[in-house]
Structure formats: C-alpha cells, structure tokens
Amino acid sequence: MMSSPEDFMLPCLNKQIFGFDCMGCGLQRSLALIYHGEFLAAFKMYPAVYPLIALFIFIGLNIFFKFQHSNKIINTLAIITISIIIGSFTLKLIT
C-alpha cells in the first residue's frame, strides 16, 4: 500500500499552543496540492509557495553551476518570498 504525502504532515505547534496560524501554516498542504497537480489551489493555500520553490531551485542550481550575480538574484528572490509570506500572513490575520 502506498502512502500519500498527507500521511507525513506535521501539525503546527503554534496553532496548537496559541490558537492561530503561523507564517508557515499551509506550506505543507500547498506542496501536497502541487504534488496532486492542483496548482491554483496550492497558490490559494500558501501564496509564497512558488517564489519559495524558485528560490530553493536557484540555490540548488547555483551549487553546481555558478551564475553571474547569483547573490543579487538570491537576495531578490528572498525579499520577494519574505514579502509575500508577511503580506499573506497579515492579510490572513486581518480577515
């Protein structure tokens, strides 16, 4: 019997202890949705999932292939990702 990615998801301790989502809540479910091919639902679940994936892919590729201006690209991707994480978290708290 094959197990699905949902079988290995960790609970959010912040949500269990304090009762509200953390900035990472939804990331695991979003990755599971991408795994199942539901790309729009993954974005709605956790909007920073695609910039985060792009950041990690670029960092991984940069280990093997040294890109020119890689520090600027990594910093830009990180700033975009962090801005989306903070923005979506703030919007989630407000609504």
PDB file of N, CA and C in Angstrom:
ATOM      1  N   MET A   1       0.844  -1.171   0.000  1.00  0.00           N
ATOM      2  CA  MET A   1       0.000   0.000   0.000  1.00  0.00           C
ATOM      3  C   MET A   1       0.894   1.240   0.000  1.00  0.00           C
ATOM      4  N   MET A   2       0.599   2.174  -0.915  1.00  0.00           N
ATOM      5  CA  MET A   2       1.390   3.403  -1.000  1.00  0.00           C
ATOM      6  C   MET A   2       0.828   4.442  -0.046  1.00  0.00           C
ATOM      7  N   SER A   3       1.718   5.163   0.569  1.00  0.00           N
ATOM      8  CA  SER A   3       1.266   6.239   1.452  1.00  0.00           C
ATOM      9  C   SER A   3       1.365   7.561   0.691  1.00  0.00           C
ATOM     10  N   SER A   4       0.485   8.462   1.026  1.00  0.00           N
ATOM     11  CA  SER A   4       0.468   9.768   0.373  1.00  0.00           C
ATOM     12  C   SER A   4       1.269  10.765   1.207  1.00  0.00           C
ATOM     13  N   PRO A   5       1.626  11.902   0.602  1.00  0.00           N
ATOM     14  CA  PRO A   5       2.376  12.915   1.363  1.00  0.00           C
ATOM     15  C   PRO A   5       1.621  13.422   2.588  1.00  0.00           C
ATOM     16  N   GLU A   6       0.287  13.378   2.534  1.00  0.00           N
ATOM     17  CA  GLU A   6      -0.506  13.857   3.665  1.00  0.00           C
ATOM     18  C   GLU A   6      -0.284  13.026   4.923  1.00  0.00           C
ATOM     19  N   ASP A   7       0.153  11.773   4.750  1.00  0.00           N
ATOM     20  CA  ASP A   7       0.394  10.904   5.902  1.00  0.00           C
ATOM     21  C   ASP A   7       1.584  11.361   6.737  1.00  0.00           C
ATOM     22  N   PHE A   8       2.446  12.192   6.161  1.00  0.00           N
ATOM     23  CA  PHE A   8       3.672  12.595   6.844  1.00  0.00           C
ATOM     24  C   PHE A   8       3.665  14.058   7.275  1.00  0.00           C
ATOM     25  N   MET A   9       2.533  14.727   7.191  1.00  0.00           N
ATOM     26  CA  MET A   9       2.465  16.142   7.552  1.00  0.00           C
ATOM     27  C   MET A   9       2.555  16.340   9.058  1.00  0.00           C
ATOM     28  N   LEU A  10       3.298  17.370   9.426  1.00  0.00           N
ATOM     29  CA  LEU A  10       3.458  17.710  10.839  1.00  0.00           C
ATOM     30  C   LEU A  10       2.402  18.726  11.249  1.00  0.00           C
ATOM     31  N   PRO A  11       1.899  18.626  12.466  1.00  0.00           N
ATOM     32  CA  PRO A  11       0.941  19.638  12.934  1.00  0.00           C
ATOM     33  C   PRO A  11       1.669  20.941  13.287  1.00  0.00           C
ATOM     34  N   CYS A  12       0.965  22.041  13.184  1.00  0.00           N
ATOM     35  CA  CYS A  12       1.542  23.338  13.533  1.00  0.00           C
ATOM     36  C   CYS A  12       1.471  23.506  15.048  1.00  0.00           C
ATOM     37  N   LEU A  13       2.620  23.554  15.686  1.00  0.00           N
ATOM     38  CA  LEU A  13       2.654  23.717  17.147  1.00  0.00           C
ATOM     39  C   LEU A  13       2.160  25.092  17.565  1.00  0.00           C
ATOM     40  N   ASN A  14       2.438  26.104  16.750  1.00  0.00           N
ATOM     41  CA  ASN A  14       1.968  27.457  17.058  1.00  0.00           C
ATOM     42  C   ASN A  14       0.442  27.490  17.114  1.00  0.00           C
ATOM     43  N   LYS A  15      -0.188  26.829  16.158  1.00  0.00           N
ATOM     44  CA  LYS A  15      -1.646  26.809  16.126  1.00  0.00           C
ATOM     45  C   LYS A  15      -2.204  25.992  17.286  1.00  0.00           C
ATOM     46  N   GLN A  16      -1.528  24.912  17.641  1.00  0.00           N
ATOM     47  CA  GLN A  16      -1.991  24.089  18.759  1.00  0.00           C
ATOM     48  C   GLN A  16      -1.833  24.804  20.094  1.00  0.00           C
ATOM     49  N   ILE A  17      -0.742  25.525  20.267  1.00  0.00           N
ATOM     50  CA  ILE A  17      -0.470  26.179  21.551  1.00  0.00           C
ATOM     51  C   ILE A  17      -1.199  27.510  21.676  1.00  0.00           C
ATOM     52  N   PHE A  18      -1.082  28.363  20.656  1.00  0.00           N
ATOM     53  CA  PHE A  18      -1.618  29.713  20.744  1.00  0.00           C
ATOM     54  C   PHE A  18      -2.972  29.894  20.072  1.00  0.00           C
ATOM     55  N   GLY A  19      -3.366  28.966  19.208  1.00  0.00           N
ATOM     56  CA  GLY A  19      -4.677  29.015  18.601  1.00  0.00           C
ATOM     57  C   GLY A  19      -4.788  29.809  17.314  1.00  0.00           C
ATOM     58  N   PHE A  20      -3.669  30.276  16.752  1.00  0.00           N
ATOM     59  CA  PHE A  20      -3.726  30.956  15.462  1.00  0.00           C
ATOM     60  C   PHE A  20      -2.565  30.502  14.587  1.00  0.00           C
ATOM     61  N   ASP A  21      -2.749  30.691  13.283  1.00  0.00           N
ATOM     62  CA  ASP A  21      -1.763  30.229  12.308  1.00  0.00           C
ATOM     63  C   ASP A  21      -0.431  30.949  12.447  1.00  0.00           C
ATOM     64  N   CYS A  22       0.625  30.264  12.030  1.00  0.00           N
ATOM     65  CA  CYS A  22       1.941  30.892  11.953  1.00  0.00           C
ATOM     66  C   CYS A  22       2.194  31.288  10.497  1.00  0.00           C
ATOM     67  N   MET A  23       3.334  31.873  10.218  1.00  0.00           N
ATOM     68  CA  MET A  23       3.635  32.320   8.858  1.00  0.00           C
ATOM     69  C   MET A  23       3.882  31.157   7.908  1.00  0.00           C
ATOM     70  N   GLY A  24       4.083  29.981   8.436  1.00  0.00           N
ATOM     71  CA  GLY A  24       4.328  28.819   7.589  1.00  0.00           C
ATOM     72  C   GLY A  24       3.125  27.913   7.433  1.00  0.00           C
ATOM     73  N   CYS A  25       2.035  28.239   8.106  1.00  0.00           N
ATOM     74  CA  CYS A  25       0.835  27.391   8.021  1.00  0.00           C
ATOM     75  C   CYS A  25       0.313  27.368   6.593  1.00  0.00           C
ATOM     76  N   GLY A  26       0.109  26.188   6.094  1.00  0.00           N
ATOM     77  CA  GLY A  26      -0.399  25.997   4.750  1.00  0.00           C
ATOM     78  C   GLY A  26       0.662  25.555   3.765  1.00  0.00           C
ATOM     79  N   LEU A  27       1.936  25.657   4.133  1.00  0.00           N
ATOM     80  CA  LEU A  27       3.007  25.292   3.213  1.00  0.00           C
ATOM     81  C   LEU A  27       2.979  23.801   2.891  1.00  0.00           C
ATOM     82  N   GLN A  28       2.841  22.960   3.897  1.00  0.00           N
ATOM     83  CA  GLN A  28       2.820  21.513   3.660  1.00  0.00           C
ATOM     84  C   GLN A  28       1.625  21.119   2.803  1.00  0.00           C
ATOM     85  N   ARG A  29       0.468  21.672   3.120  1.00  0.00           N
ATOM     86  CA  ARG A  29      -0.729  21.356   2.334  1.00  0.00           C
ATOM     87  C   ARG A  29      -0.596  21.887   0.913  1.00  0.00           C
ATOM     88  N   SER A  30       0.039  23.044   0.754  1.00  0.00           N
ATOM     89  CA  SER A  30       0.255  23.615  -0.560  1.00  0.00           C
ATOM     90  C   SER A  30       1.175  22.720  -1.398  1.00  0.00           C
ATOM     91  N   LEU A  31       2.226  22.213  -0.797  1.00  0.00           N
ATOM     92  CA  LEU A  31       3.124  21.297  -1.507  1.00  0.00           C
ATOM     93  C   LEU A  31       2.409  20.002  -1.878  1.00  0.00           C
ATOM     94  N   ALA A  32       1.528  19.537  -1.003  1.00  0.00           N
ATOM     95  CA  ALA A  32       0.737  18.342  -1.313  1.00  0.00           C
ATOM     96  C   ALA A  32      -0.200  18.615  -2.489  1.00  0.00           C
ATOM     97  N   LEU A  33      -0.771  19.811  -2.546  1.00  0.00           N
ATOM     98  CA  LEU A  33      -1.639  20.170  -3.665  1.00  0.00           C
ATOM     99  C   LEU A  33      -0.848  20.233  -4.972  1.00  0.00           C
ATOM    100  N   ILE A  34       0.361  20.751  -4.926  1.00  0.00           N
ATOM    101  CA  ILE A  34       1.212  20.763  -6.118  1.00  0.00           C
ATOM    102  C   ILE A  34       1.513  19.335  -6.547  1.00  0.00           C
ATOM    103  N   TYR A  35       1.784  18.479  -5.593  1.00  0.00           N
ATOM    104  CA  TYR A  35       2.052  17.060  -5.870  1.00  0.00           C
ATOM    105  C   TYR A  35       0.873  16.413  -6.591  1.00  0.00           C
ATOM    106  N   HIS A  36      -0.331  16.834  -6.249  1.00  0.00           N
ATOM    107  CA  HIS A  36      -1.546  16.290  -6.864  1.00  0.00           C
ATOM    108  C   HIS A  36      -1.956  17.064  -8.120  1.00  0.00           C
ATOM    109  N   GLY A  37      -1.171  18.071  -8.516  1.00  0.00           N
ATOM    110  CA  GLY A  37      -1.433  18.804  -9.739  1.00  0.00           C
ATOM    111  C   GLY A  37      -2.433  19.935  -9.616  1.00  0.00           C
ATOM    112  N   GLU A  38      -2.760  20.328  -8.403  1.00  0.00           N
ATOM    113  CA  GLU A  38      -3.720  21.407  -8.185  1.00  0.00           C
ATOM    114  C   GLU A  38      -2.953  22.703  -7.897  1.00  0.00           C
ATOM    115  N   PHE A  39      -2.476  23.322  -8.975  1.00  0.00           N
ATOM    116  CA  PHE A  39      -1.559  24.441  -8.849  1.00  0.00           C
ATOM    117  C   PHE A  39      -2.223  25.722  -8.358  1.00  0.00           C
ATOM    118  N   LEU A  40      -3.410  26.008  -8.822  1.00  0.00           N
ATOM    119  CA  LEU A  40      -4.110  27.208  -8.369  1.00  0.00           C
ATOM    120  C   LEU A  40      -4.529  27.075  -6.908  1.00  0.00           C
ATOM    121  N   ALA A  41      -5.000  25.895  -6.531  1.00  0.00           N
ATOM    122  CA  ALA A  41      -5.374  25.657  -5.132  1.00  0.00           C
ATOM    123  C   ALA A  41      -4.151  25.769  -4.227  1.00  0.00           C
ATOM    124  N   ALA A  42      -2.991  25.340  -4.719  1.00  0.00           N
ATOM    125  CA  ALA A  42      -1.751  25.457  -3.942  1.00  0.00           C
ATOM    126  C   ALA A  42      -1.403  26.919  -3.706  1.00  0.00           C
ATOM    127  N   PHE A  43      -1.584  27.743  -4.741  1.00  0.00           N
ATOM    128  CA  PHE A  43      -1.313  29.177  -4.593  1.00  0.00           C
ATOM    129  C   PHE A  43      -2.275  29.817  -3.607  1.00  0.00           C
ATOM    130  N   LYS A  44      -3.544  29.432  -3.681  1.00  0.00           N
ATOM    131  CA  LYS A  44      -4.533  29.991  -2.755  1.00  0.00           C
ATOM    132  C   LYS A  44      -4.265  29.551  -1.325  1.00  0.00           C
ATOM    133  N   MET A  45      -3.747  28.346  -1.148  1.00  0.00           N
ATOM    134  CA  MET A  45      -3.447  27.835   0.184  1.00  0.00           C
ATOM    135  C   MET A  45      -2.259  28.577   0.800  1.00  0.00           C
ATOM    136  N   TYR A  46      -1.200  28.780   0.002  1.00  0.00           N
ATOM    137  CA  TYR A  46       0.012  29.426   0.509  1.00  0.00           C
ATOM    138  C   TYR A  46       0.644  30.198  -0.649  1.00  0.00           C
ATOM    139  N   PRO A  47       0.351  31.493  -0.775  1.00  0.00           N
ATOM    140  CA  PRO A  47       0.791  32.274  -1.934  1.00  0.00           C
ATOM    141  C   PRO A  47       2.303  32.324  -2.163  1.00  0.00           C
ATOM    142  N   ALA A  48       3.093  32.111  -1.155  1.00  0.00           N
ATOM    143  CA  ALA A  48       4.540  32.200  -1.320  1.00  0.00           C
ATOM    144  C   ALA A  48       5.172  30.888  -1.768  1.00  0.00           C
ATOM    145  N   VAL A  49       4.365  29.896  -2.084  1.00  0.00           N
ATOM    146  CA  VAL A  49       4.923  28.590  -2.411  1.00  0.00           C
ATOM    147  C   VAL A  49       5.772  28.632  -3.684  1.00  0.00           C
ATOM    148  N   TYR A  50       5.330  29.340  -4.700  1.00  0.00           N
ATOM    149  CA  TYR A  50       6.081  29.353  -5.958  1.00  0.00           C
ATOM    150  C   TYR A  50       7.365  30.174  -5.882  1.00  0.00           C
ATOM    151  N   PRO A  51       7.364  31.362  -5.286  1.00  0.00           N
ATOM    152  CA  PRO A  51       8.654  32.045  -5.111  1.00  0.00           C
ATOM    153  C   PRO A  51       9.620  31.263  -4.211  1.00  0.00           C
ATOM    154  N   LEU A  52       9.076  30.555  -3.230  1.00  0.00           N
ATOM    155  CA  LEU A  52       9.917  29.749  -2.350  1.00  0.00           C
ATOM    156  C   LEU A  52      10.547  28.593  -3.113  1.00  0.00           C
ATOM    157  N   ILE A  53       9.763  27.947  -3.954  1.00  0.00           N
ATOM    158  CA  ILE A  53      10.301  26.861  -4.783  1.00  0.00           C
ATOM    159  C   ILE A  53      11.354  27.404  -5.737  1.00  0.00           C
ATOM    160  N   ALA A  54      11.069  28.552  -6.358  1.00  0.00           N
ATOM    161  CA  ALA A  54      12.042  29.166  -7.271  1.00  0.00           C
ATOM    162  C   ALA A  54      13.338  29.497  -6.546  1.00  0.00           C
ATOM    163  N   LEU A  55      13.227  30.010  -5.327  1.00  0.00           N
ATOM    164  CA  LEU A  55      14.410  30.338  -4.531  1.00  0.00           C
ATOM    165  C   LEU A  55      15.246  29.095  -4.257  1.00  0.00           C
ATOM    166  N   PHE A  56      14.615  28.021  -3.817  1.00  0.00           N
ATOM    167  CA  PHE A  56      15.358  26.801  -3.498  1.00  0.00           C
ATOM    168  C   PHE A  56      15.945  26.143  -4.748  1.00  0.00           C
ATOM    169  N   ILE A  57      15.210  26.183  -5.859  1.00  0.00           N
ATOM    170  CA  ILE A  57      15.747  25.628  -7.098  1.00  0.00           C
ATOM    171  C   ILE A  57      16.972  26.428  -7.547  1.00  0.00           C
ATOM    172  N   PHE A  58      16.881  27.751  -7.476  1.00  0.00           N
ATOM    173  CA  PHE A  58      18.021  28.572  -7.887  1.00  0.00           C
ATOM    174  C   PHE A  58      19.223  28.334  -6.979  1.00  0.00           C
ATOM    175  N   ILE A  59      18.997  28.253  -5.677  1.00  0.00           N
ATOM    176  CA  ILE A  59      20.116  27.993  -4.753  1.00  0.00           C
ATOM    177  C   ILE A  59      20.734  26.628  -5.053  1.00  0.00           C
ATOM    178  N   GLY A  60      19.881  25.627  -5.318  1.00  0.00           N
ATOM    179  CA  GLY A  60      20.404  24.297  -5.649  1.00  0.00           C
ATOM    180  C   GLY A  60      21.197  24.288  -6.943  1.00  0.00           C
ATOM    181  N   LEU A  61      20.689  24.963  -7.972  1.00  0.00           N
ATOM    182  CA  LEU A  61      21.409  25.039  -9.238  1.00  0.00           C
ATOM    183  C   LEU A  61      22.708  25.815  -9.094  1.00  0.00           C
ATOM    184  N   ASN A  62      22.694  26.834  -8.243  1.00  0.00           N
ATOM    185  CA  ASN A  62      23.877  27.662  -8.047  1.00  0.00           C
ATOM    186  C   ASN A  62      25.014  26.885  -7.381  1.00  0.00           C
ATOM    187  N   ILE A  63      24.684  25.807  -6.691  1.00  0.00           N
ATOM    188  CA  ILE A  63      25.737  24.976  -6.105  1.00  0.00           C
ATOM    189  C   ILE A  63      26.549  24.300  -7.207  1.00  0.00           C
ATOM    190  N   PHE A  64      25.862  23.850  -8.262  1.00  0.00           N
ATOM    191  CA  PHE A  64      26.532  23.118  -9.326  1.00  0.00           C
ATOM    192  C   PHE A  64      26.987  24.013 -10.472  1.00  0.00           C
ATOM    193  N   PHE A  65      26.213  25.027 -10.781  1.00  0.00           N
ATOM    194  CA  PHE A  65      26.541  25.956 -11.860  1.00  0.00           C
ATOM    195  C   PHE A  65      26.612  27.354 -11.270  1.00  0.00           C
ATOM    196  N   LYS A  66      27.792  27.918 -11.244  1.00  0.00           N
ATOM    197  CA  LYS A  66      27.959  29.249 -10.659  1.00  0.00           C
ATOM    198  C   LYS A  66      27.432  30.311 -11.620  1.00  0.00           C
ATOM    199  N   PHE A  67      26.370  30.999 -11.207  1.00  0.00           N
ATOM    200  CA  PHE A  67      25.754  32.041 -12.019  1.00  0.00           C
ATOM    201  C   PHE A  67      26.370  33.388 -11.696  1.00  0.00           C
ATOM    202  N   GLN A  68      26.416  34.216 -12.718  1.00  0.00           N
ATOM    203  CA  GLN A  68      26.887  35.574 -12.513  1.00  0.00           C
ATOM    204  C   GLN A  68      25.807  36.352 -11.765  1.00  0.00           C
ATOM    205  N   HIS A  69      26.182  37.161 -10.810  1.00  0.00           N
ATOM    206  CA  HIS A  69      25.260  37.957  -9.994  1.00  0.00           C
ATOM    207  C   HIS A  69      24.310  37.079  -9.173  1.00  0.00           C
ATOM    208  N   SER A  70      24.754  35.907  -8.790  1.00  0.00           N
ATOM    209  CA  SER A  70      23.875  34.986  -8.059  1.00  0.00           C
ATOM    210  C   SER A  70      23.446  35.555  -6.710  1.00  0.00           C
ATOM    211  N   ASN A  71      24.320  36.295  -6.050  1.00  0.00           N
ATOM    212  CA  ASN A  71      23.951  36.876  -4.756  1.00  0.00           C
ATOM    213  C   ASN A  71      22.792  37.859  -4.893  1.00  0.00           C
ATOM    214  N   LYS A  72      22.819  38.672  -5.934  1.00  0.00           N
ATOM    215  CA  LYS A  72      21.728  39.625  -6.162  1.00  0.00           C
ATOM    216  C   LYS A  72      20.423  38.894  -6.475  1.00  0.00           C
ATOM    217  N   ILE A  73      20.512  37.833  -7.274  1.00  0.00           N
ATOM    218  CA  ILE A  73      19.318  37.065  -7.629  1.00  0.00           C
ATOM    219  C   ILE A  73      18.745  36.377  -6.402  1.00  0.00           C
ATOM    220  N   ILE A  74      19.600  35.774  -5.599  1.00  0.00           N
ATOM    221  CA  ILE A  74      19.141  35.095  -4.379  1.00  0.00           C
ATOM    222  C   ILE A  74      18.522  36.100  -3.416  1.00  0.00           C
ATOM    223  N   ASN A  75      19.170  37.240  -3.249  1.00  0.00           N
ATOM    224  CA  ASN A  75      18.624  38.265  -2.354  1.00  0.00           C
ATOM    225  C   ASN A  75      17.279  38.779  -2.846  1.00  0.00           C
ATOM    226  N   THR A  76      17.150  38.990  -4.140  1.00  0.00           N
ATOM    227  CA  THR A  76      15.882  39.470  -4.706  1.00  0.00           C
ATOM    228  C   THR A  76      14.781  38.429  -4.511  1.00  0.00           C
ATOM    229  N   LEU A  77      15.074  37.170  -4.825  1.00  0.00           N
ATOM    230  CA  LEU A  77      14.087  36.103  -4.624  1.00  0.00           C
ATOM    231  C   LEU A  77      13.707  35.968  -3.146  1.00  0.00           C
ATOM    232  N   ALA A  78      14.681  36.106  -2.260  1.00  0.00           N
ATOM    233  CA  ALA A  78      14.406  36.012  -0.821  1.00  0.00           C
ATOM    234  C   ALA A  78      13.520  37.163  -0.361  1.00  0.00           C
ATOM    235  N   ILE A  79      13.798  38.365  -0.830  1.00  0.00           N
ATOM    236  CA  ILE A  79      12.990  39.529  -0.446  1.00  0.00           C
ATOM    237  C   ILE A  79      11.562  39.382  -0.968  1.00  0.00           C
ATOM    238  N   ILE A  80      11.418  38.927  -2.209  1.00  0.00           N
ATOM    239  CA  ILE A  80      10.078  38.705  -2.767  1.00  0.00           C
ATOM    240  C   ILE A  80       9.330  37.659  -1.957  1.00  0.00           C
ATOM    241  N   THR A  81      10.001  36.560  -1.648  1.00  0.00           N
ATOM    242  CA  THR A  81       9.374  35.476  -0.897  1.00  0.00           C
ATOM    243  C   THR A  81       8.967  35.926   0.500  1.00  0.00           C
ATOM    244  N   ILE A  82       9.859  36.596   1.196  1.00  0.00           N
ATOM    245  CA  ILE A  82       9.556  37.056   2.555  1.00  0.00           C
ATOM    246  C   ILE A  82       8.434  38.087   2.536  1.00  0.00           C
ATOM    247  N   SER A  83       8.443  38.970   1.536  1.00  0.00           N
ATOM    248  CA  SER A  83       7.369  39.966   1.432  1.00  0.00           C
ATOM    249  C   SER A  83       6.014  39.309   1.218  1.00  0.00           C
ATOM    250  N   ILE A  84       5.972  38.291   0.378  1.00  0.00           N
ATOM    251  CA  ILE A  84       4.712  37.588   0.140  1.00  0.00           C
ATOM    252  C   ILE A  84       4.274  36.836   1.385  1.00  0.00           C
ATOM    253  N   ILE A  85       5.217  36.213   2.088  1.00  0.00           N
ATOM    254  CA  ILE A  85       4.879  35.491   3.321  1.00  0.00           C
ATOM    255  C   ILE A  85       4.289  36.452   4.350  1.00  0.00           C
ATOM    256  N   ILE A  86       4.951  37.574   4.581  1.00  0.00           N
ATOM    257  CA  ILE A  86       4.477  38.535   5.574  1.00  0.00           C
ATOM    258  C   ILE A  86       3.155  39.161   5.129  1.00  0.00           C
ATOM    259  N   GLY A  87       3.052  39.499   3.847  1.00  0.00           N
ATOM    260  CA  GLY A  87       1.818  40.094   3.343  1.00  0.00           C
ATOM    261  C   GLY A  87       0.629  39.160   3.443  1.00  0.00           C
ATOM    262  N   SER A  88       0.799  37.915   3.055  1.00  0.00           N
ATOM    263  CA  SER A  88      -0.322  36.973   3.126  1.00  0.00           C
ATOM    264  C   SER A  88      -0.677  36.635   4.565  1.00  0.00           C
ATOM    265  N   PHE A  89       0.329  36.583   5.436  1.00  0.00           N
ATOM    266  CA  PHE A  89       0.066  36.326   6.848  1.00  0.00           C
ATOM    267  C   PHE A  89      -0.721  37.482   7.468  1.00  0.00           C
ATOM    268  N   THR A  90      -0.325  38.703   7.148  1.00  0.00           N
ATOM    269  CA  THR A  90      -1.015  39.881   7.650  1.00  0.00           C
ATOM    270  C   THR A  90      -2.463  39.924   7.144  1.00  0.00           C
ATOM    271  N   LEU A  91      -2.615  39.632   5.859  1.00  0.00           N
ATOM    272  CA  LEU A  91      -3.962  39.598   5.282  1.00  0.00           C
ATOM    273  C   LEU A  91      -4.822  38.513   5.923  1.00  0.00           C
ATOM    274  N   LYS A  92      -4.203  37.375   6.235  1.00  0.00           N
ATOM    275  CA  LYS A  92      -4.943  36.289   6.882  1.00  0.00           C
ATOM    276  C   LYS A  92      -5.358  36.684   8.286  1.00  0.00           C
ATOM    277  N   LEU A  93      -4.518  37.423   8.998  1.00  0.00           N
ATOM    278  CA  LEU A  93      -4.861  37.872  10.352  1.00  0.00           C
ATOM    279  C   LEU A  93      -5.969  38.912  10.334  1.00  0.00           C
ATOM    280  N   ILE A  94      -5.953  39.777   9.337  1.00  0.00           N
ATOM    281  CA  ILE A  94      -6.952  40.842   9.247  1.00  0.00           C
ATOM    282  C   ILE A  94      -8.326  40.294   8.894  1.00  0.00           C
ATOM    283  N   THR A  95      -8.366  39.319   7.984  1.00  0.00           N
ATOM    284  CA  THR A  95      -9.667  38.782   7.547  1.00  0.00           C
ATOM    285  C   THR A  95     -10.115  37.627   8.373  1.00  0.00           C
TER     286      THR A  95
END
